[in-house]
């Protein structure tokens, strides 16, 4: 009876733990990488030079085109959560929010 009642219960990932891990990684990354962090920020500053800024939209368009094609559909299969309307739910995968936060962090450096 217990198994029948809770068989269809949905198990969400522990968002609080994922958030804590992401915060610790962002805070501790400069201490772990040391001088390598300066090399990483140097590479990003070269990327955001005038020439890099010129090619950045082109690269983004090519990535979007690839991910929209049949060959790039494996990425959506990996991130698929299994729900019928999972793409439209706000409580879906936190991967997109983590990417936006990471991009904002890179821009803040």
Tab-separated table of N, CA and C in Angstrom:
chain	number	residue	atom	x	y	z
A	1	UNK	N	0.814	-1.187	0.000
A	1	UNK	CA	0.000	0.000	0.000
A	1	UNK	C	0.866	1.262	0.000
A	2	UNK	N	1.933	1.257	0.787
A	2	UNK	CA	2.823	2.409	0.842
A	2	UNK	C	3.455	2.662	-0.523
A	3	UNK	N	3.870	1.583	-1.186
A	3	UNK	CA	4.502	1.734	-2.493
A	3	UNK	C	3.511	2.217	-3.539
A	4	UNK	N	2.280	1.775	-3.457
A	4	UNK	CA	1.275	2.213	-4.416
A	4	UNK	C	0.957	3.691	-4.250
A	5	UNK	N	0.956	4.159	-3.013
A	5	UNK	CA	0.604	5.552	-2.759
A	5	UNK	C	1.702	6.499	-3.236
A	6	UNK	N	2.959	6.135	-3.035
A	6	UNK	CA	4.061	7.043	-3.338
A	6	UNK	C	4.818	6.667	-4.609
A	7	UNK	N	4.267	5.773	-5.384
A	7	UNK	CA	4.938	5.370	-6.608
A	7	UNK	C	4.984	6.508	-7.622
A	8	UNK	N	3.941	7.309	-7.692
A	8	UNK	CA	3.857	8.373	-8.696
A	8	UNK	C	4.353	9.716	-8.171
A	9	UNK	N	4.940	9.716	-6.992
A	9	UNK	CA	5.448	10.973	-6.439
A	9	UNK	C	6.695	11.386	-7.212
A	10	UNK	N	6.769	12.655	-7.551
A	10	UNK	CA	7.882	13.179	-8.325
A	10	UNK	C	9.013	13.592	-7.393
A	11	UNK	N	10.239	13.257	-7.755
A	11	UNK	CA	11.399	13.608	-6.950
A	11	UNK	C	12.171	14.707	-7.668
A	12	UNK	N	12.114	15.914	-7.139
A	12	UNK	CA	12.830	17.038	-7.727
A	12	UNK	C	14.273	17.032	-7.244
A	13	UNK	N	15.174	17.595	-8.034
A	13	UNK	CA	16.556	17.686	-7.571
A	13	UNK	C	16.646	18.667	-6.408
A	14	UNK	N	17.618	18.485	-5.549
A	14	UNK	CA	17.756	19.374	-4.383
A	14	UNK	C	18.330	20.727	-4.805
A	15	UNK	N	17.457	21.668	-5.123
A	15	UNK	CA	17.892	22.967	-5.636
A	15	UNK	C	18.743	23.729	-4.625
A	16	UNK	N	18.452	23.584	-3.346
A	16	UNK	CA	19.223	24.304	-2.336
A	16	UNK	C	20.671	23.827	-2.324
A	17	UNK	N	20.869	22.528	-2.468
A	17	UNK	CA	22.227	21.988	-2.478
A	17	UNK	C	22.956	22.422	-3.742
A	18	UNK	N	22.264	22.400	-4.874
A	18	UNK	CA	22.884	22.850	-6.118
A	18	UNK	C	23.277	24.322	-6.045
A	19	UNK	N	22.429	25.147	-5.438
A	19	UNK	CA	22.747	26.564	-5.284
A	19	UNK	C	23.951	26.752	-4.368
A	20	UNK	N	24.001	26.003	-3.265
A	20	UNK	CA	25.128	26.116	-2.342
A	20	UNK	C	26.431	25.698	-3.015
A	21	UNK	N	26.398	24.634	-3.795
A	21	UNK	CA	27.599	24.186	-4.502
A	21	UNK	C	28.034	25.236	-5.519
A	22	UNK	N	27.093	25.819	-6.244
A	22	UNK	CA	27.434	26.848	-7.231
A	22	UNK	C	28.053	28.071	-6.564
A	23	UNK	N	27.508	28.483	-5.420
A	23	UNK	CA	28.058	29.639	-4.707
A	23	UNK	C	29.463	29.336	-4.211
A	24	UNK	N	29.671	28.154	-3.650
A	24	UNK	CA	31.003	27.799	-3.164
A	24	UNK	C	32.007	27.713	-4.299
A	25	UNK	N	31.594	27.209	-5.444
A	25	UNK	CA	32.506	27.131	-6.584
A	25	UNK	C	32.889	28.530	-7.057
A	26	UNK	N	31.914	29.430	-7.128
A	26	UNK	CA	32.199	30.794	-7.583
A	26	UNK	C	33.094	31.524	-6.589
A	27	UNK	N	32.861	31.317	-5.304
A	27	UNK	CA	33.648	32.015	-4.290
A	27	UNK	C	35.046	31.425	-4.175
A	28	UNK	N	35.174	30.103	-4.233
A	28	UNK	CA	36.463	29.459	-4.009
A	28	UNK	C	37.304	29.293	-5.270
A	29	UNK	N	36.746	29.500	-6.438
A	29	UNK	CA	37.494	29.297	-7.680
A	29	UNK	C	38.752	30.156	-7.769
A	30	UNK	N	38.734	31.448	-7.418
A	30	UNK	CA	39.977	32.223	-7.493
A	30	UNK	C	41.058	31.710	-6.549
A	31	UNK	N	40.669	31.190	-5.394
A	31	UNK	CA	41.657	30.666	-4.458
A	31	UNK	C	42.235	29.340	-4.943
A	32	UNK	N	41.424	28.541	-5.616
A	32	UNK	CA	41.886	27.245	-6.100
A	32	UNK	C	42.803	27.413	-7.305
A	33	UNK	N	42.419	28.265	-8.238
A	33	UNK	CA	43.198	28.410	-9.460
A	33	UNK	C	44.414	29.313	-9.292
A	34	UNK	N	44.395	30.223	-8.350
A	34	UNK	CA	45.541	31.089	-8.102
A	34	UNK	C	45.876	31.951	-9.302
A	35	UNK	N	47.109	31.807	-9.820
A	35	UNK	CA	47.556	32.614	-10.956
A	35	UNK	C	46.863	32.223	-12.250
A	36	UNK	N	46.322	31.018	-12.287
A	36	UNK	CA	45.595	30.597	-13.478
A	36	UNK	C	44.353	31.455	-13.688
A	37	UNK	N	43.795	31.977	-12.598
A	37	UNK	CA	42.639	32.856	-12.715
A	37	UNK	C	42.958	34.109	-13.507
A	38	UNK	N	44.185	34.609	-13.369
A	38	UNK	CA	44.591	35.781	-14.141
A	38	UNK	C	44.698	35.439	-15.625
A	39	UNK	N	45.145	34.236	-15.933
A	39	UNK	CA	45.222	33.815	-17.335
A	39	UNK	C	43.824	33.693	-17.935
A	40	UNK	N	42.895	33.208	-17.138
A	40	UNK	CA	41.520	33.072	-17.624
A	40	UNK	C	40.910	34.443	-17.881
A	41	UNK	N	41.097	35.382	-16.950
A	41	UNK	CA	40.552	36.725	-17.162
A	41	UNK	C	41.252	37.423	-18.325
A	42	UNK	N	42.535	37.133	-18.535
A	42	UNK	CA	43.237	37.686	-19.694
A	42	UNK	C	42.667	37.171	-21.001
A	43	UNK	N	42.314	35.887	-21.024
A	43	UNK	CA	41.710	35.313	-22.232
A	43	UNK	C	40.354	35.938	-22.507
A	44	UNK	N	39.578	36.192	-21.446
A	44	UNK	CA	38.278	36.835	-21.648
A	44	UNK	C	38.439	38.285	-22.091
A	45	UNK	N	39.455	38.973	-21.590
A	45	UNK	CA	39.649	40.354	-22.029
A	45	UNK	C	40.056	40.403	-23.501
A	46	UNK	N	40.815	39.397	-23.960
A	46	UNK	CA	41.135	39.331	-25.383
A	46	UNK	C	39.901	39.003	-26.213
A	47	UNK	N	39.029	38.164	-25.651
A	47	UNK	CA	37.800	37.816	-26.361
A	47	UNK	C	36.910	39.041	-26.531
A	48	UNK	N	36.900	39.906	-25.525
A	48	UNK	CA	36.039	41.083	-25.575
A	48	UNK	C	36.759	42.309	-26.128
A	49	UNK	N	37.818	42.095	-26.880
A	49	UNK	CA	38.445	43.189	-27.609
A	49	UNK	C	37.519	43.563	-28.763
A	50	UNK	N	37.784	44.651	-29.469
A	50	UNK	CA	36.887	45.038	-30.575
A	50	UNK	C	36.706	43.941	-31.629
A	51	UNK	N	37.774	43.219	-31.945
A	51	UNK	CA	37.651	42.141	-32.933
A	51	UNK	C	36.825	40.995	-32.355
A	52	UNK	N	37.065	40.664	-31.076
A	52	UNK	CA	36.290	39.607	-30.429
A	52	UNK	C	34.824	39.958	-30.325
A	53	UNK	N	34.540	41.214	-30.021
A	53	UNK	CA	33.144	41.648	-29.946
A	53	UNK	C	32.475	41.620	-31.313
A	54	UNK	N	33.268	41.803	-32.369
A	54	UNK	CA	32.712	41.724	-33.713
A	54	UNK	C	32.301	40.290	-34.052
A	55	UNK	N	33.130	39.315	-33.662
A	55	UNK	CA	32.847	37.920	-34.000
A	55	UNK	C	31.939	37.219	-33.001
A	56	UNK	N	31.738	37.783	-31.823
A	56	UNK	CA	30.913	37.135	-30.804
A	56	UNK	C	29.474	36.891	-31.266
A	57	UNK	N	28.769	37.858	-31.881
A	57	UNK	CA	27.407	37.557	-32.365
A	57	UNK	C	27.386	36.487	-33.450
A	58	UNK	N	28.404	36.479	-34.298
A	58	UNK	CA	28.470	35.461	-35.348
A	58	UNK	C	28.634	34.077	-34.724
A	59	UNK	N	29.503	33.975	-33.728
A	59	UNK	CA	29.714	32.698	-33.046
A	59	UNK	C	28.440	32.259	-32.338
A	60	UNK	N	27.761	33.198	-31.678
A	60	UNK	CA	26.513	32.857	-30.995
A	60	UNK	C	25.445	32.385	-31.980
A	61	UNK	N	25.349	33.032	-33.131
A	61	UNK	CA	24.383	32.595	-34.145
A	61	UNK	C	24.708	31.197	-34.666
A	62	UNK	N	25.993	30.908	-34.857
A	62	UNK	CA	26.377	29.577	-35.317
A	62	UNK	C	26.072	28.511	-34.267
A	63	UNK	N	26.300	28.830	-32.998
A	63	UNK	CA	25.988	27.881	-31.923
A	63	UNK	C	24.486	27.641	-31.849
A	64	UNK	N	23.696	28.701	-31.949
A	64	UNK	CA	22.236	28.555	-31.916
A	64	UNK	C	21.754	27.742	-33.111
A	65	UNK	N	22.326	27.991	-34.277
A	65	UNK	CA	21.949	27.229	-35.467
A	65	UNK	C	22.283	25.752	-35.294
A	66	UNK	N	23.453	25.460	-34.731
A	66	UNK	CA	23.846	24.065	-34.517
A	66	UNK	C	22.931	23.381	-33.513
A	67	UNK	N	22.619	24.061	-32.414
A	67	UNK	CA	21.763	23.458	-31.397
A	67	UNK	C	20.335	23.280	-31.894
A	68	UNK	N	19.915	24.080	-32.868
A	68	UNK	CA	18.573	23.946	-33.431
A	68	UNK	C	18.489	22.848	-34.481
A	69	UNK	N	19.623	22.416	-34.989
A	69	UNK	CA	19.618	21.400	-36.039
A	69	UNK	C	19.425	20.007	-35.440
A	70	UNK	N	19.288	19.029	-36.330
A	70	UNK	CA	19.130	17.644	-35.886
A	70	UNK	C	20.409	17.111	-35.255
A	71	UNK	N	21.560	17.562	-35.743
A	71	UNK	CA	22.820	17.087	-35.173
A	71	UNK	C	23.024	17.601	-33.758
A	72	UNK	N	22.517	18.773	-33.442
A	72	UNK	CA	22.676	19.341	-32.112
A	72	UNK	C	21.559	18.992	-31.161
A	73	UNK	N	20.632	18.170	-31.591
A	73	UNK	CA	19.493	17.840	-30.734
A	73	UNK	C	19.878	16.958	-29.564
A	74	UNK	N	21.090	16.379	-29.570
A	74	UNK	CA	21.496	15.548	-28.447
A	74	UNK	C	21.613	16.368	-27.168
A	75	UNK	N	21.879	17.662	-27.293
A	75	UNK	CA	21.976	18.517	-26.109
A	75	UNK	C	20.616	18.641	-25.443
A	76	UNK	N	19.570	18.826	-26.233
A	76	UNK	CA	18.238	18.914	-25.645
A	76	UNK	C	17.810	17.576	-25.068
A	77	UNK	N	18.282	16.466	-25.637
A	77	UNK	CA	17.971	15.158	-25.071
A	77	UNK	C	18.639	14.969	-23.716
A	78	UNK	N	19.833	15.505	-23.549
A	78	UNK	CA	20.534	15.394	-22.272
A	78	UNK	C	19.837	16.227	-21.209
A	79	UNK	N	19.371	17.408	-21.569
A	79	UNK	CA	18.747	18.309	-20.609
A	79	UNK	C	17.254	18.072	-20.450
A	80	UNK	N	16.691	17.104	-21.145
A	80	UNK	CA	15.255	16.836	-21.082
A	80	UNK	C	14.896	16.288	-19.709
A	81	UNK	N	13.905	16.887	-19.053
A	81	UNK	CA	13.527	16.477	-17.703
A	81	UNK	C	12.419	15.451	-17.687
A	82	UNK	N	11.803	15.158	-18.798
A	82	UNK	CA	10.823	14.095	-18.867
A	82	UNK	C	9.382	14.541	-18.805
A	83	UNK	N	9.114	15.760	-18.398
A	83	UNK	CA	7.737	16.222	-18.315
A	83	UNK	C	7.210	16.674	-19.657
A	84	UNK	N	5.893	16.599	-19.820
A	84	UNK	CA	5.296	17.023	-21.082
A	84	UNK	C	5.480	18.509	-21.314
A	85	UNK	N	5.235	19.295	-20.282
A	85	UNK	CA	5.353	20.746	-20.385
A	85	UNK	C	6.578	21.252	-19.643
A	86	UNK	N	7.613	20.457	-19.550
A	86	UNK	CA	8.761	20.833	-18.732
A	86	UNK	C	9.485	22.058	-19.280
A	87	UNK	N	9.420	22.280	-20.577
A	87	UNK	CA	10.102	23.435	-21.149
A	87	UNK	C	9.414	24.735	-20.761
A	88	UNK	N	8.130	24.670	-20.416
A	88	UNK	CA	7.375	25.872	-20.111
A	88	UNK	C	7.244	26.137	-18.616
A	89	UNK	N	7.729	25.226	-17.793
A	89	UNK	CA	7.626	25.425	-16.351
A	89	UNK	C	8.760	26.302	-15.854
A	90	UNK	N	8.472	27.132	-14.881
A	90	UNK	CA	9.499	27.982	-14.297
A	90	UNK	C	10.440	27.155	-13.444
A	91	UNK	N	9.947	26.104	-12.854
A	91	UNK	CA	10.760	25.295	-11.949
A	91	UNK	C	11.513	24.201	-12.689
A	92	UNK	N	11.856	24.416	-13.932
A	92	UNK	CA	12.586	23.424	-14.705
A	92	UNK	C	14.048	23.367	-14.290
A	93	UNK	N	14.886	22.987	-15.193
A	93	UNK	CA	16.301	22.804	-14.920
A	93	UNK	C	16.978	24.144	-14.627
A	94	UNK	N	17.838	24.210	-13.606
A	94	UNK	CA	18.529	25.459	-13.274
A	94	UNK	C	19.770	25.702	-14.123
A	95	UNK	N	19.966	24.917	-15.166
A	95	UNK	CA	21.162	25.058	-15.989
A	95	UNK	C	21.190	26.414	-16.681
A	96	UNK	N	20.057	26.853	-17.214
A	96	UNK	CA	20.009	28.151	-17.892
A	96	UNK	C	20.303	29.301	-16.954
A	97	UNK	N	19.749	29.245	-15.752
A	97	UNK	CA	20.022	30.298	-14.770
A	97	UNK	C	21.492	30.295	-14.375
A	98	UNK	N	22.087	29.126	-14.236
A	98	UNK	CA	23.503	29.045	-13.886
A	98	UNK	C	24.373	29.608	-15.004
A	99	UNK	N	23.999	29.349	-16.256
A	99	UNK	CA	24.767	29.897	-17.372
A	99	UNK	C	24.676	31.418	-17.430
A	100	UNK	N	23.497	31.959	-17.197
A	100	UNK	CA	23.329	33.416	-17.201
A	100	UNK	C	24.119	34.042	-16.061
A	101	UNK	N	24.074	33.436	-14.880
A	101	UNK	CA	24.840	33.965	-13.754
A	101	UNK	C	26.338	33.882	-14.013
A	102	UNK	N	26.783	32.796	-14.621
A	102	UNK	CA	28.198	32.677	-14.958
A	102	UNK	C	28.625	33.711	-15.983
A	103	UNK	N	27.782	33.959	-16.978
A	103	UNK	CA	28.090	34.969	-17.986
A	103	UNK	C	28.128	36.358	-17.361
A	104	UNK	N	27.201	36.647	-16.449
A	104	UNK	CA	27.206	37.941	-15.762
A	104	UNK	C	28.451	38.090	-14.901
A	105	UNK	N	28.895	37.002	-14.293
A	105	UNK	CA	30.111	37.054	-13.485
A	105	UNK	C	31.327	37.341	-14.353
A	106	UNK	N	31.380	36.718	-15.523
A	106	UNK	CA	32.493	36.962	-16.438
A	106	UNK	C	32.487	38.413	-16.897
A	107	UNK	N	31.317	38.959	-17.176
A	107	UNK	CA	31.242	40.353	-17.605
A	107	UNK	C	31.617	41.313	-16.487
A	108	UNK	N	31.379	40.912	-15.236
A	108	UNK	CA	31.691	41.785	-14.110
A	108	UNK	C	33.189	41.858	-13.842
A	109	UNK	N	33.941	40.865	-14.306
A	109	UNK	CA	35.386	40.860	-14.045
A	109	UNK	C	36.095	41.888	-14.810
